[in-house]
Amino acid sequence: MSQIPLLCVFLFAFLSQSICLSKLTPKNHGSKIRGMFVFGSSILDNGNNNFLPNSLAKVNYSPYGADFPLGPTGRFTNGKNVIDVLGEKLRLPNYIPPFNDPSTNGSKILHGVDFASGGSGILDVTGSIAGNVISLNQQIRNFESATLPDFELQLGEKSTKIMSDFLFVVGSGGNDYSLNYFRANNNITLQDFTTNLTTTLSLQLKRLYDLGARKFVLMAINPNGCSPIATASFPTRDCVRILNKAFHMFNSNLKNLVDAIRPQMPGSNLVFVNTYKVIRDIIKSPSTKGFRDVNSACCEVGPTGVLCKRGGLICKNRSEYVFFDGLHPTEAVNYVIANKAFKSNLKSEVYPFNVKRLSEIYV
């Protein structure tokens, strides 16, 4: 008789764990990925800045989200961002929720959390011009101190056992140039600044590795020197070379980091997604890729020249525009980037292989 209660307890524990694990497993054939943890700046921000007081980098208003099912959510585009589209490709069951949303806890975090913050950078000092933003270091601390304990509470086991089933997407660095290096009066050379930036990022990636991350997707900096806010400052309509030179230098370092850092993180796999090249190719030959306007913002921009004017006008043919506001790409471009990231076989676009292959690797 005494064995029956023990058997019941065992069965209850087994079934409880099975239910938790079944919630974690999306129906994605071939993929080992159960979700994504996302770190970076506005390109990847799913709405974290909405909940930050005194932040100037908020887009929780119309016309942002004009083509998104949930309307304006804090995404810096008219519809889905790259993370949303990658989630579709991986067949994840829902959008990745923003960390700062008070409702992002419990079962809502089982397929990942988005920590990205518009206006932030790899360096802690970057983004102060945008008011209150969350640096990459703080994003990682939020993951460690809040999300991981909650995750373990949901699973009933150490999270490190299952972190290898998640993609860790990191996309930061652009603001470190635009809102830091090129705005400051410093004596450091562009090369030295870029080296320091890459070294700092490598330490941040190692910290994520120590917390259980094994599959990384590293996003390049976009060719922001071709954005409307950049070209508006110069008489020509060409891309601003000094800006793109900086971004290209960082991206080269980032690609090299994929090979350099892996031996220091046993069991890890990293993929570099060259969004710079993908967007640059569209700008060079837009008509062949279904685009028409590569120079103008689709929306009516405000005084800063970057963000859309609240309640302002927007273009009707948004799928033909590269830029939605003065800096950020449209949903149409985000689809091109995500599709390339997921299935391209060109090492100039994804290195050393694509996200689909990364998702199928068993660790």
XYZ file of C-alpha atoms in Angstrom, residues 120-127 172-202 221 242-243 245-247 249-251 253:
49
model
C 21.421 51.158 -27.280
C 24.894 49.901 -28.068
C 27.655 47.489 -27.214
C 29.244 50.177 -25.047
C 27.397 51.306 -21.920
C 27.811 55.004 -22.723
C 26.198 54.686 -26.156
C 22.628 55.904 -26.470
C 24.264 45.731 -32.017
C 27.016 48.200 -32.900
C 25.468 50.710 -35.287
C 24.585 53.158 -32.540
C 28.090 52.911 -31.110
C 29.203 54.740 -34.252
C 26.207 56.959 -35.039
C 25.385 58.025 -31.461
C 28.854 57.765 -29.985
C 32.030 57.738 -32.092
C 30.938 60.207 -34.778
C 29.364 62.548 -32.224
C 32.236 62.633 -29.744
C 35.425 64.653 -29.832
C 37.923 61.885 -29.211
C 41.449 61.101 -30.253
C 40.930 57.420 -30.902
C 41.203 56.227 -34.491
C 38.339 54.483 -36.248
C 40.394 51.288 -36.397
C 41.146 51.338 -32.664
C 37.528 52.129 -31.795
C 36.333 49.236 -33.934
C 38.855 46.859 -32.390
C 37.725 47.888 -28.906
C 34.089 47.445 -29.922
C 34.710 43.950 -31.275
C 36.696 42.938 -28.183
C 33.912 44.155 -25.913
C 31.325 42.215 -27.924
C 33.430 39.055 -27.739
C 25.414 46.504 -39.016
C 32.773 57.483 -44.040
C 29.814 55.944 -42.221
C 33.456 52.458 -44.057
C 33.048 52.203 -40.287
C 30.188 49.714 -40.523
C 35.120 47.552 -40.840
C 33.058 46.341 -37.881
C 31.288 43.738 -39.986
C 35.761 42.020 -37.615
